[in-house]
Short mmCIF file of C-alpha atoms and ligand atoms in Angstrom, two decimals:
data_model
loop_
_atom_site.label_atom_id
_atom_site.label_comp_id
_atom_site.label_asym_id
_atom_site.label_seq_id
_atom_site.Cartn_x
_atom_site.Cartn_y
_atom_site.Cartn_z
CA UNK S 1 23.43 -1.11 26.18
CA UNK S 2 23.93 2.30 25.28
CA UNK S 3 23.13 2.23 21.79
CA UNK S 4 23.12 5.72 21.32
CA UNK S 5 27.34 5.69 21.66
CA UNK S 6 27.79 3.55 18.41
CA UNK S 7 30.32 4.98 15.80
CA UNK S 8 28.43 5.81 12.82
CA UNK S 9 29.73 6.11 9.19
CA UNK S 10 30.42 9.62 9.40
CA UNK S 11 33.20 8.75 12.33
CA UNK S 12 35.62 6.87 10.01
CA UNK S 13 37.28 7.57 7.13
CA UNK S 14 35.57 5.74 3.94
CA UNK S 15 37.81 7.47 1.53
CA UNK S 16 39.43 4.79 -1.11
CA UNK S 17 38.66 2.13 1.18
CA UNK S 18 36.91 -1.35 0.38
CA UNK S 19 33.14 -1.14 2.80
CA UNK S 20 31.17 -4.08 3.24
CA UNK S 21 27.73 -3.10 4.02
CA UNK S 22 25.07 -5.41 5.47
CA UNK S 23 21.68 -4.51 4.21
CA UNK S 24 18.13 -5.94 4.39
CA UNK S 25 17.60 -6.30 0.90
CA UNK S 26 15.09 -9.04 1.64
CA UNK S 27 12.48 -7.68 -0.41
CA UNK S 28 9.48 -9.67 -1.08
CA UNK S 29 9.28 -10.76 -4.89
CA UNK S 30 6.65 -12.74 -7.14
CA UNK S 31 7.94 -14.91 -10.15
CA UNK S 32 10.60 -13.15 -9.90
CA UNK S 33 10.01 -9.31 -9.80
CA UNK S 34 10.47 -7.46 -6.84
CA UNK S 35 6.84 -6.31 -5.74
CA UNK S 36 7.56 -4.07 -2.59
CA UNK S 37 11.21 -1.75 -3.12
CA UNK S 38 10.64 -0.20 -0.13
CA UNK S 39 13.40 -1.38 1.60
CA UNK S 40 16.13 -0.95 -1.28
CA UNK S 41 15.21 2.56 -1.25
CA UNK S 42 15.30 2.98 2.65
CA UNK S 43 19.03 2.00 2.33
CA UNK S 44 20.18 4.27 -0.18
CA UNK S 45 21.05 7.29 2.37
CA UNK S 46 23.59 5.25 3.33
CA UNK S 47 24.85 3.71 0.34
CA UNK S 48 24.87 7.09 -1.62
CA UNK S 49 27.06 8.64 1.92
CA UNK S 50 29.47 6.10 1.32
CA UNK S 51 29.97 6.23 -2.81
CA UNK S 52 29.92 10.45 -2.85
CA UNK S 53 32.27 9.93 -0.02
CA UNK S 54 34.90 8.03 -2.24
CA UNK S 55 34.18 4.12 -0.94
CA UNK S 56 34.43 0.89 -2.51
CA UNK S 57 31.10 -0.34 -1.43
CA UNK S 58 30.79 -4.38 -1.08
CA UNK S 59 26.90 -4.68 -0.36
CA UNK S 60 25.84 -8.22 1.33
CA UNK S 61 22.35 -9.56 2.32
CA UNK S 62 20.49 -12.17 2.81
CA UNK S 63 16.63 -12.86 1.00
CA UNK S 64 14.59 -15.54 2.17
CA UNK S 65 15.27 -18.84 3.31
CA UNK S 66 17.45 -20.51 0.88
CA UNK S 67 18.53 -22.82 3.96
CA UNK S 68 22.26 -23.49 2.96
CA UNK S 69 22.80 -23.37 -0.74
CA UNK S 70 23.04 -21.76 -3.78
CA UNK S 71 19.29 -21.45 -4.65
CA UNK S 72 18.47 -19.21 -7.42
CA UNK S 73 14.73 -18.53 -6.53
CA UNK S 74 16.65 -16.75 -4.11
CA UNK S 75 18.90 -14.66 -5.62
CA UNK S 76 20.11 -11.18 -5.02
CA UNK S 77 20.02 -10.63 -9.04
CA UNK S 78 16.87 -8.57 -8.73
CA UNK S 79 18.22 -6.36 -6.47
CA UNK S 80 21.16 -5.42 -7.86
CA UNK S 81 19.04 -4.61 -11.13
CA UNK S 82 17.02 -2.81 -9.14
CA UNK S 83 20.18 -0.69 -7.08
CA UNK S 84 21.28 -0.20 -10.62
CA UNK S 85 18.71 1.84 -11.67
CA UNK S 86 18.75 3.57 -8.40
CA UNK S 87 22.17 4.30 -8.42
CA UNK S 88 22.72 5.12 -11.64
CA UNK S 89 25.42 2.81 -12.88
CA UNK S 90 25.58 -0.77 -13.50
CA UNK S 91 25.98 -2.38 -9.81
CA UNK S 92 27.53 -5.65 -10.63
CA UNK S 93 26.36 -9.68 -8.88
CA UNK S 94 28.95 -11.57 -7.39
CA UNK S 95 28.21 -15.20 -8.58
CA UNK S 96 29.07 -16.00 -5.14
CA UNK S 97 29.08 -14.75 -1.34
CA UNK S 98 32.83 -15.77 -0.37
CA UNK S 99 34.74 -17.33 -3.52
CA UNK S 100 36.11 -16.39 -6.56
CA UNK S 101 33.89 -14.15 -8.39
CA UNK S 102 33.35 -11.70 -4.97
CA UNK S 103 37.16 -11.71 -4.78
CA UNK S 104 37.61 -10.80 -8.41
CA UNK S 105 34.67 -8.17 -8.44
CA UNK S 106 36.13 -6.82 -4.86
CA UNK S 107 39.27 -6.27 -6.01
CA UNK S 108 38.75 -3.89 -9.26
CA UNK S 109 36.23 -2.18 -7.47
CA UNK S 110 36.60 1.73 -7.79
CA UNK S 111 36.16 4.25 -5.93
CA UNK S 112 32.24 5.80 -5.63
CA UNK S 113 31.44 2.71 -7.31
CA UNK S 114 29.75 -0.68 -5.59
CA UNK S 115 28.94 -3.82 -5.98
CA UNK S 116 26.74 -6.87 -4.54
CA UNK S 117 27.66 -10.44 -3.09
CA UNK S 118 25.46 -13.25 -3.49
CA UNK S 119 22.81 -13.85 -0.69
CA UNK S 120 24.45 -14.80 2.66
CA UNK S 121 22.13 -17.37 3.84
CA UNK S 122 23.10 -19.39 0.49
CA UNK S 123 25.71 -20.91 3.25
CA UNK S 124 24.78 -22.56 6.16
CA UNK S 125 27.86 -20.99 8.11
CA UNK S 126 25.92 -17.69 8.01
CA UNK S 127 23.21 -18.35 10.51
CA UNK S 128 25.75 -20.36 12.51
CA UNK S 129 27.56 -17.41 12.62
CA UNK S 130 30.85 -19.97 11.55
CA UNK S 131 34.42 -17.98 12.33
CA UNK S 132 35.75 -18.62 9.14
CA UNK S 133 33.37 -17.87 7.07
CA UNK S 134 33.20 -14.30 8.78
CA UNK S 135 36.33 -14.13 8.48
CA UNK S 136 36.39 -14.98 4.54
CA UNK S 137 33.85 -12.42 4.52
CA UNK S 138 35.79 -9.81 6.21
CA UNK S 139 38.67 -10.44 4.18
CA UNK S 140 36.49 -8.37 1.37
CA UNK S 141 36.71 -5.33 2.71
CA UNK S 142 38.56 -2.92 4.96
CA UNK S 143 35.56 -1.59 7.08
CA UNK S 144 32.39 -3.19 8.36
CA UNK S 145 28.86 -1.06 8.17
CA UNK S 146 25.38 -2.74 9.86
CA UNK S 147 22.53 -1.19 8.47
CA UNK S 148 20.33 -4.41 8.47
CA UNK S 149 18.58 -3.21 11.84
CA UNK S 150 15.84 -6.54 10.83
CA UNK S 151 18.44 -8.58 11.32
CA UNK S 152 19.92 -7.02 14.22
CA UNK S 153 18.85 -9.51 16.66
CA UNK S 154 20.36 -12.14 15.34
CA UNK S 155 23.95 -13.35 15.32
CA UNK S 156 24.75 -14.48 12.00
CA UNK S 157 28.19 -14.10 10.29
CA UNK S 158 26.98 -11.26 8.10
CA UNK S 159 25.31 -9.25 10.87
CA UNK S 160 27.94 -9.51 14.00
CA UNK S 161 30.59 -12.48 13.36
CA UNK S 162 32.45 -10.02 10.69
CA UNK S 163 33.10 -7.28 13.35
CA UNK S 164 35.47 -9.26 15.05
CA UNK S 165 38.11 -8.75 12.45
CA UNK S 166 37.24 -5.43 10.69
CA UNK S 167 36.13 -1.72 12.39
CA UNK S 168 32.59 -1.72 12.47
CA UNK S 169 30.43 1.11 12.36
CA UNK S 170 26.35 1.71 11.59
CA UNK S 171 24.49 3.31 8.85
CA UNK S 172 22.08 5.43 8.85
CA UNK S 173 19.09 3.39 9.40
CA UNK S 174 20.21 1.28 12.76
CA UNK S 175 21.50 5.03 13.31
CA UNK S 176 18.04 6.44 13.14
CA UNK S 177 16.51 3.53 14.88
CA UNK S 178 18.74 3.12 18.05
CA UNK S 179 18.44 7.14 18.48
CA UNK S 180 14.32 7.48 17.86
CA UNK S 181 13.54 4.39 19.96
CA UNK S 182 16.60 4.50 22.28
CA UNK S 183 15.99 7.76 23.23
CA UNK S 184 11.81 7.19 23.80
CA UNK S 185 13.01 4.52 26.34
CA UNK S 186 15.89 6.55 27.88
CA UNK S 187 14.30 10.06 27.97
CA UNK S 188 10.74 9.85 27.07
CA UNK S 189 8.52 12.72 26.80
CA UNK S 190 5.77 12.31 29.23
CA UNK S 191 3.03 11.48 29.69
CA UNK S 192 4.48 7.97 28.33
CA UNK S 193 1.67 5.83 26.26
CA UNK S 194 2.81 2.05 25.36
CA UNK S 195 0.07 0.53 23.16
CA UNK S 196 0.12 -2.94 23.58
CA UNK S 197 -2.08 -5.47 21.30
CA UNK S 198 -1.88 -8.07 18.76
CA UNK S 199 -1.54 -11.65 19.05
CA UNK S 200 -0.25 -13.34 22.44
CA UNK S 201 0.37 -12.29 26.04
CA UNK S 202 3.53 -14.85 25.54
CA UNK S 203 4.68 -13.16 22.72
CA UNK S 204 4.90 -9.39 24.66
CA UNK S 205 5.46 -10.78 27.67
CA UNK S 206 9.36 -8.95 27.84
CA UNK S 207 7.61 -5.91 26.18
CA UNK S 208 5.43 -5.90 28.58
CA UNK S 209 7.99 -6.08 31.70
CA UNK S 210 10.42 -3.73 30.03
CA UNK S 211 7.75 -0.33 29.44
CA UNK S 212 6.08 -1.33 32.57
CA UNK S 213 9.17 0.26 34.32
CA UNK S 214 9.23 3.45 32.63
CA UNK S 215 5.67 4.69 31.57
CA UNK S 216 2.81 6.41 32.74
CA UNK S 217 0.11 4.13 30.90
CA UNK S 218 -0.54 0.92 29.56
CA UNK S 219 -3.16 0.12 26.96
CA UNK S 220 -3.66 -3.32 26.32
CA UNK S 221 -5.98 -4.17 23.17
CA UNK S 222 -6.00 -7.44 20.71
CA UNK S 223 -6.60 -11.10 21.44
CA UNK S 224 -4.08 -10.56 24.63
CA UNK S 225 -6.48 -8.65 26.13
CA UNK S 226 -8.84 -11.77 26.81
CA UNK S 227 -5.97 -13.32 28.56
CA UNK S 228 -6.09 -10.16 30.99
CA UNK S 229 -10.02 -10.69 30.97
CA UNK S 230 -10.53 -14.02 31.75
CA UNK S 231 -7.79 -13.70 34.91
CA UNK S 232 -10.03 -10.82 36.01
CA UNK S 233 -13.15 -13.90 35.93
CA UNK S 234 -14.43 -11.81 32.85
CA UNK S 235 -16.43 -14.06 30.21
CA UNK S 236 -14.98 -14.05 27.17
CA UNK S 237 -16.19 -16.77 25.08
CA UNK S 238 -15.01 -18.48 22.37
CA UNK S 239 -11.75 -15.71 22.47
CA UNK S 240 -8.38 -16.31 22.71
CA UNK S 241 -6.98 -16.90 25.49
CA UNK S 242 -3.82 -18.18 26.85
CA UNK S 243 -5.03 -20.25 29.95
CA UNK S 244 -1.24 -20.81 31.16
CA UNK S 245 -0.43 -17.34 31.13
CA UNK S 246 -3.59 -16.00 33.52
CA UNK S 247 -1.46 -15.89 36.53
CA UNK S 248 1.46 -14.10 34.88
CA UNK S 249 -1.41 -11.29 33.75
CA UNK S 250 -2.68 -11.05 37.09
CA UNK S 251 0.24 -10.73 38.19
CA UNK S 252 1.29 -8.04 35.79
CA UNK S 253 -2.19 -6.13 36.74
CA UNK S 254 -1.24 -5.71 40.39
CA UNK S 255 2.12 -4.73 39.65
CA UNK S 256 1.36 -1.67 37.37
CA UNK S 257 -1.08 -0.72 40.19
CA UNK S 258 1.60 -0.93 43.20
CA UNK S 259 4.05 0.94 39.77
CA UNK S 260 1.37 3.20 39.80
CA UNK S 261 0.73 2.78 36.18
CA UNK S 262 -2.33 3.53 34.81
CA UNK S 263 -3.20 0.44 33.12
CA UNK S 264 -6.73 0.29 30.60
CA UNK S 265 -8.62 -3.02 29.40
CA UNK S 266 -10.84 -2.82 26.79
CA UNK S 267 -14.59 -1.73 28.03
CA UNK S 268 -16.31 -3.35 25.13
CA UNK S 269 -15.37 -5.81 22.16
CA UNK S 270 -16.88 -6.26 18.89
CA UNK S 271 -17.21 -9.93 18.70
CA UNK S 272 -18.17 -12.69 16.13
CA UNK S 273 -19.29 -15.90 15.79
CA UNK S 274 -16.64 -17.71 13.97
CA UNK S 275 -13.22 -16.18 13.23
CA UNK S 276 -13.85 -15.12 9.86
CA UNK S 277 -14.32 -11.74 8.32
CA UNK S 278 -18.12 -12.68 7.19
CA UNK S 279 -19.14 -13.66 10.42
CA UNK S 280 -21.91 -12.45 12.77
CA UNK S 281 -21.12 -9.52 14.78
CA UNK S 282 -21.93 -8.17 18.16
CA UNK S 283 -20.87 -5.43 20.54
CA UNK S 284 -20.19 -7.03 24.37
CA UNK S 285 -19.57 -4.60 27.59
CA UNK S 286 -16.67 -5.84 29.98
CA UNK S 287 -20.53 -5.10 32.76
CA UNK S 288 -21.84 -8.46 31.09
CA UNK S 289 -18.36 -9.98 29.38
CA UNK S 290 -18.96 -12.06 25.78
CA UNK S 291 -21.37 -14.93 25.70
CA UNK S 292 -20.55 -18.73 24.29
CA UNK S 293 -20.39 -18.98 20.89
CA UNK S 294 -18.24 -15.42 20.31
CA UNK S 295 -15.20 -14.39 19.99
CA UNK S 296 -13.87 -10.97 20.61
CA UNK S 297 -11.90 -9.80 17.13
CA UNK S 298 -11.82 -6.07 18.08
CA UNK S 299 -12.03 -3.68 21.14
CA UNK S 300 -15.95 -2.15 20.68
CA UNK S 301 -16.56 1.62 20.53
CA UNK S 302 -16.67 2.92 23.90
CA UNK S 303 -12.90 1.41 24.15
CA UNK S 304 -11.98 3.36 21.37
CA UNK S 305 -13.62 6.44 23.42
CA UNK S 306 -11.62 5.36 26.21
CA UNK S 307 -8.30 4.65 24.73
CA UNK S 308 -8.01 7.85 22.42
CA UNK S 309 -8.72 10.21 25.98
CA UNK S 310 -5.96 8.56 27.08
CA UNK S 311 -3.57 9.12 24.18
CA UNK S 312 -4.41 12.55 23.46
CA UNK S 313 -2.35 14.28 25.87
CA UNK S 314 0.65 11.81 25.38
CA UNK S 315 4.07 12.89 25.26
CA UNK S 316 5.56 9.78 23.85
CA UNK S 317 3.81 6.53 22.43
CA UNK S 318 5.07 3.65 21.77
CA UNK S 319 2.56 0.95 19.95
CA UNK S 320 3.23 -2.50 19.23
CA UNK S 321 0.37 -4.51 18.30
CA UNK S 322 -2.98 -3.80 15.86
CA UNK S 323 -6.62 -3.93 18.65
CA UNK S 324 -8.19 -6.73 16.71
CA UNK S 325 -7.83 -8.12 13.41
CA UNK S 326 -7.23 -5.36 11.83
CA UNK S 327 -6.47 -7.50 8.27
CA UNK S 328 -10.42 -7.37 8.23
CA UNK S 329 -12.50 -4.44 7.47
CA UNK S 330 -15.34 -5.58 10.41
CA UNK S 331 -12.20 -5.64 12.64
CA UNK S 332 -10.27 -3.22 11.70
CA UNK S 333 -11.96 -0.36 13.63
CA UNK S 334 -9.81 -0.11 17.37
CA UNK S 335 -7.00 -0.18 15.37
CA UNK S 336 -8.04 3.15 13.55
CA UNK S 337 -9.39 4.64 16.29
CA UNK S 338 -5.76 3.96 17.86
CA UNK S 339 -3.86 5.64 14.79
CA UNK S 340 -6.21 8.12 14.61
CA UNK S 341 -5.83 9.09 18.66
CA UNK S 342 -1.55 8.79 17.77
CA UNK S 343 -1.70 10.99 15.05
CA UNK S 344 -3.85 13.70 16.31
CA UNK S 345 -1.81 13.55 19.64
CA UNK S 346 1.02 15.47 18.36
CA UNK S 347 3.18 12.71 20.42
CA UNK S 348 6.55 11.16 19.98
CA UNK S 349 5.31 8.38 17.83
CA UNK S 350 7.08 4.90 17.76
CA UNK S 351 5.51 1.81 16.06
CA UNK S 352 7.29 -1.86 16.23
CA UNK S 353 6.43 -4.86 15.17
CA UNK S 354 6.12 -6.42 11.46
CA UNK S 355 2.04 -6.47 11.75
CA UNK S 356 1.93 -3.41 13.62
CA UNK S 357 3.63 -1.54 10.79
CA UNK S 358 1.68 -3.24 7.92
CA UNK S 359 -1.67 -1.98 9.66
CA UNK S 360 -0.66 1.41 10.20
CA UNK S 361 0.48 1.68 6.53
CA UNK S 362 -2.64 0.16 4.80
CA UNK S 363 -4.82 2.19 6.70
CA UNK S 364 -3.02 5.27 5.85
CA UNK S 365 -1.18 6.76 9.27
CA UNK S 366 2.57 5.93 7.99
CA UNK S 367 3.43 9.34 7.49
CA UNK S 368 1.39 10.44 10.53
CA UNK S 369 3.83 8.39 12.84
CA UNK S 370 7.26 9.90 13.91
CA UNK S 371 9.07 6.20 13.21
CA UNK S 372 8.08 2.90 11.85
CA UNK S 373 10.42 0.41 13.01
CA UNK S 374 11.67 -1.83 9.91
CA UNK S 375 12.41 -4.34 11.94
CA UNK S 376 9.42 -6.51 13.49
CA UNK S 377 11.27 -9.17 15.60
CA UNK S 378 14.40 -6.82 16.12
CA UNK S 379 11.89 -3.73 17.30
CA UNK S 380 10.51 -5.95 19.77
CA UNK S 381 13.48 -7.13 21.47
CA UNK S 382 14.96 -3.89 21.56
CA UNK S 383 11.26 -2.83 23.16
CA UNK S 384 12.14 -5.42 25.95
CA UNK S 385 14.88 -3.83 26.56
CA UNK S 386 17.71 -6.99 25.52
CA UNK S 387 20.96 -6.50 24.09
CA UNK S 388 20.64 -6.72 20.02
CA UNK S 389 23.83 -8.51 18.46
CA UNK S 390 24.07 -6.48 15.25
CA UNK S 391 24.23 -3.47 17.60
CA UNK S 392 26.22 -4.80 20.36
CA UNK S 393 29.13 -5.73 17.85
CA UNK S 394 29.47 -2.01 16.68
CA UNK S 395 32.50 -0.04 17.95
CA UNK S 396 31.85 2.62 20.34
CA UNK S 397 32.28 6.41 20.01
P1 ADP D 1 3.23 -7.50 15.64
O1 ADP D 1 3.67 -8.30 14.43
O2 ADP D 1 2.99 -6.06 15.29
O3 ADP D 1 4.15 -7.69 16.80
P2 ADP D 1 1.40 -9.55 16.48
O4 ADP D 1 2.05 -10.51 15.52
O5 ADP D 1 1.60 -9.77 17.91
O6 ADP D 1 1.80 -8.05 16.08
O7 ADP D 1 -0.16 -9.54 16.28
C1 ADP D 1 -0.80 -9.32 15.06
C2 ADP D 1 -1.90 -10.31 14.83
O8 ADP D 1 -2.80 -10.34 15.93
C3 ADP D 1 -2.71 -9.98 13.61
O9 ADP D 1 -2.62 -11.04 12.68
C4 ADP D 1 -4.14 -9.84 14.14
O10 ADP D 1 -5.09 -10.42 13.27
C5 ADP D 1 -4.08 -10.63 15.43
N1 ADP D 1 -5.14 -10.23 16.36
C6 ADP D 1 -5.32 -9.01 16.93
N2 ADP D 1 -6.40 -9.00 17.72
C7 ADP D 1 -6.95 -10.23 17.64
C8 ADP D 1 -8.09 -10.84 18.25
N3 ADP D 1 -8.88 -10.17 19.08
N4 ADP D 1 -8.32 -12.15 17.95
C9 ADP D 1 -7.51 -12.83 17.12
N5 ADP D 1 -6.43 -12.31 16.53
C10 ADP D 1 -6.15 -11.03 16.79
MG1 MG D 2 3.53 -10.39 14.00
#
């Protein structure tokens, strides 16, 4: 896919013209209240393009899993208070996605002025990605705008089934995700560092594959490191380990090698006794591997010796994946140690995943990175390299 040749907003003409815009206005909200804006805000660039640009903006989104129907814990009513404070004006809630009230609303809509349609996943025919219902959607609007890049791997109505009946361009943030992570993978600036951790081998296994063919070094950290271990005939323990995936690491180690790709295993692992965050701790070298009874929950401190050497010259990193459980402060050190090593690198710096992200922002390196992917399932798959819907659907340059 070559992402990079997607029209953007600022290759059509938006003037006087009715713009349905996907968002990701699936915000996270308690009784109620919206408790993280973060992602309202992130789509304003886009939204305030189109209005000083004379559209009629139709925004759509979905929020949580309201499974089918109109349920109001899930409404979009929040956010349109909330994009009406942002924006200055009172940004009015269609009472529904495709009927009467978004016609209505649609219709007197004026120009620099925009409005919000009730959550898309309050149908079922969204996530089916149903032809009519796109095409009720469509019917909206005169031009089609993705900036939802979370959603961008999937083929709902709202994120790829509308395209097939109006020109469809992206907004700024797919824009500024396709060309920061598309161009890392196309063109990187070596040396090339992929930082791979977190949960599961199974999980990166694609990720894995995909930056094995284009960098010069692969760090793997996390509880798929033990997978790698154990292959090797390492003890590890009580960690986690996925027994039907040795093979497929093995196989993956000899590979880099006959790539040429540097590839570094933890040295040492901080390790406790239960998997809890007041558990007994001790340090175990990969010389004697981790006894019975313990559980690696972080790479140890010669590893983070080891792993920031190899990041500091970098010319590109890409990370996806905290070094241990980073959601605990006994675990939490590889993971800083990584940041730490990214930030002070000076590198091309590219974080995906949802977890990923969330560490890197609590422990303070989110403005330290060059990108943060806001999409966790979305950055991944377009890590492994696969064709993302959203994207796919979006008329070239
Ligand atoms: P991302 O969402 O960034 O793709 P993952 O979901 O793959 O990342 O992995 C994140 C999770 O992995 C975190 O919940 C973290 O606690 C867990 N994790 C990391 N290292 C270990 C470990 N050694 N043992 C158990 N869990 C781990
Ligand atoms: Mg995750």
């Amino acid at each position: 896919m070559n992402a990079l040749n997607k029209k953007s907003i600022e290759d059509i003409e938006v003037k006087g013209r009715r713009v349905l815009v996907r968002c990701d206005f699936n915000v996270p909200l308690k009784d109620g209240v919206i408790t993280d804006d973060k992602r309202i805000r992130e789509s304003l660039p886009t939204i305030k393009y189109l209005l000083d640009n004379g559209a009629k903006v139709i925004l759509c989104s979905h929020l949580g899993r309201p499974k089918g129907t109109f349920n109001m814990t899930y409404s979009l009513a929040p956010v349109a208070a909330r994009l009406s404070e942002m924006l200055g004006f009172e940004v009015k809630l269609a009472a529904d996605v495709v009927g009467e009230s978004a016609k209505a609303l649609a219709a007197e809509l004026e120009e620099g002025k925009a409005m919000l349609i009730e959550n898309v996943r309050f149908h079922a025919e969204e996530e089916k990605n149903d032809a009519a219902f796109a095409k009720e959607m469509a019917s909206l609007a005169e031009i089609y705008v993705n900036d939802a890049f979370g959603t961008a791997h999937r083929a709902h109505a709202s994120t790829a089934g509308v395209a097939d009946y109006l020109p469809a361009v992206c907004g700024y943030l797919i824009q500024k995700e396709i060309a920061i992570m598309g161009g890392a993978l196309s063109n990187p600036k070596r040396p090339f560092v992929s930082i791979l951790g977190g949960a599961k081998v199974s999980d990166k296994i694609g990720v894995i594959k995909n930056l094995m063919e284009k960098v010069d070094t692969l760090i793997i950290g996390g509880a798929m490191a033990y997978t790698f271990k154990a292959a090797a005939g390492e003890p590890i323990g009580t960690s986690l380990c996925e027994k039907d995936k040795m093979d497929l690491a093995a196989s993956l180690v000899k590979e880099a090698e006959e790539k040429g790709v540097k590839f570094l295993l933890p040295l040492d692992s901080r390790c406790g006794d239960k998997y809890d965050p007041d558990c007994n701790t001790i340090v175990c070298n990969v010389e004697d591997g981790i006894p019975d009874g313990y559980m690696g929950l972080d790479v140890g401190p010669r590893t983070e010796e080891y792993f920031a050497n190899a990041i500091k010259d970098a010319g590109t990193v890409v990370w996806n994946g905290p070094m241990g459980v980073s959601e605990w402060k006994n675990f939490e050190g590889g993971t800083v140690a990584v940041a730490k090593a990214v930030a002070e690198s000076g590198a091309i710096s590219i974080i995906g995943g949802g977890d990923s992200a969330a560490a890197v922002e609590k422990l303070g390196f989110a403005d330290k990175m060059t990108h943060i992917s806001t999409g966790g399932g979305a950055s991944l798959e377009f890590l492994e390299g696969k064709e993302l819907p959203g994207i796919a659907v979006l008329n070239d340059k």
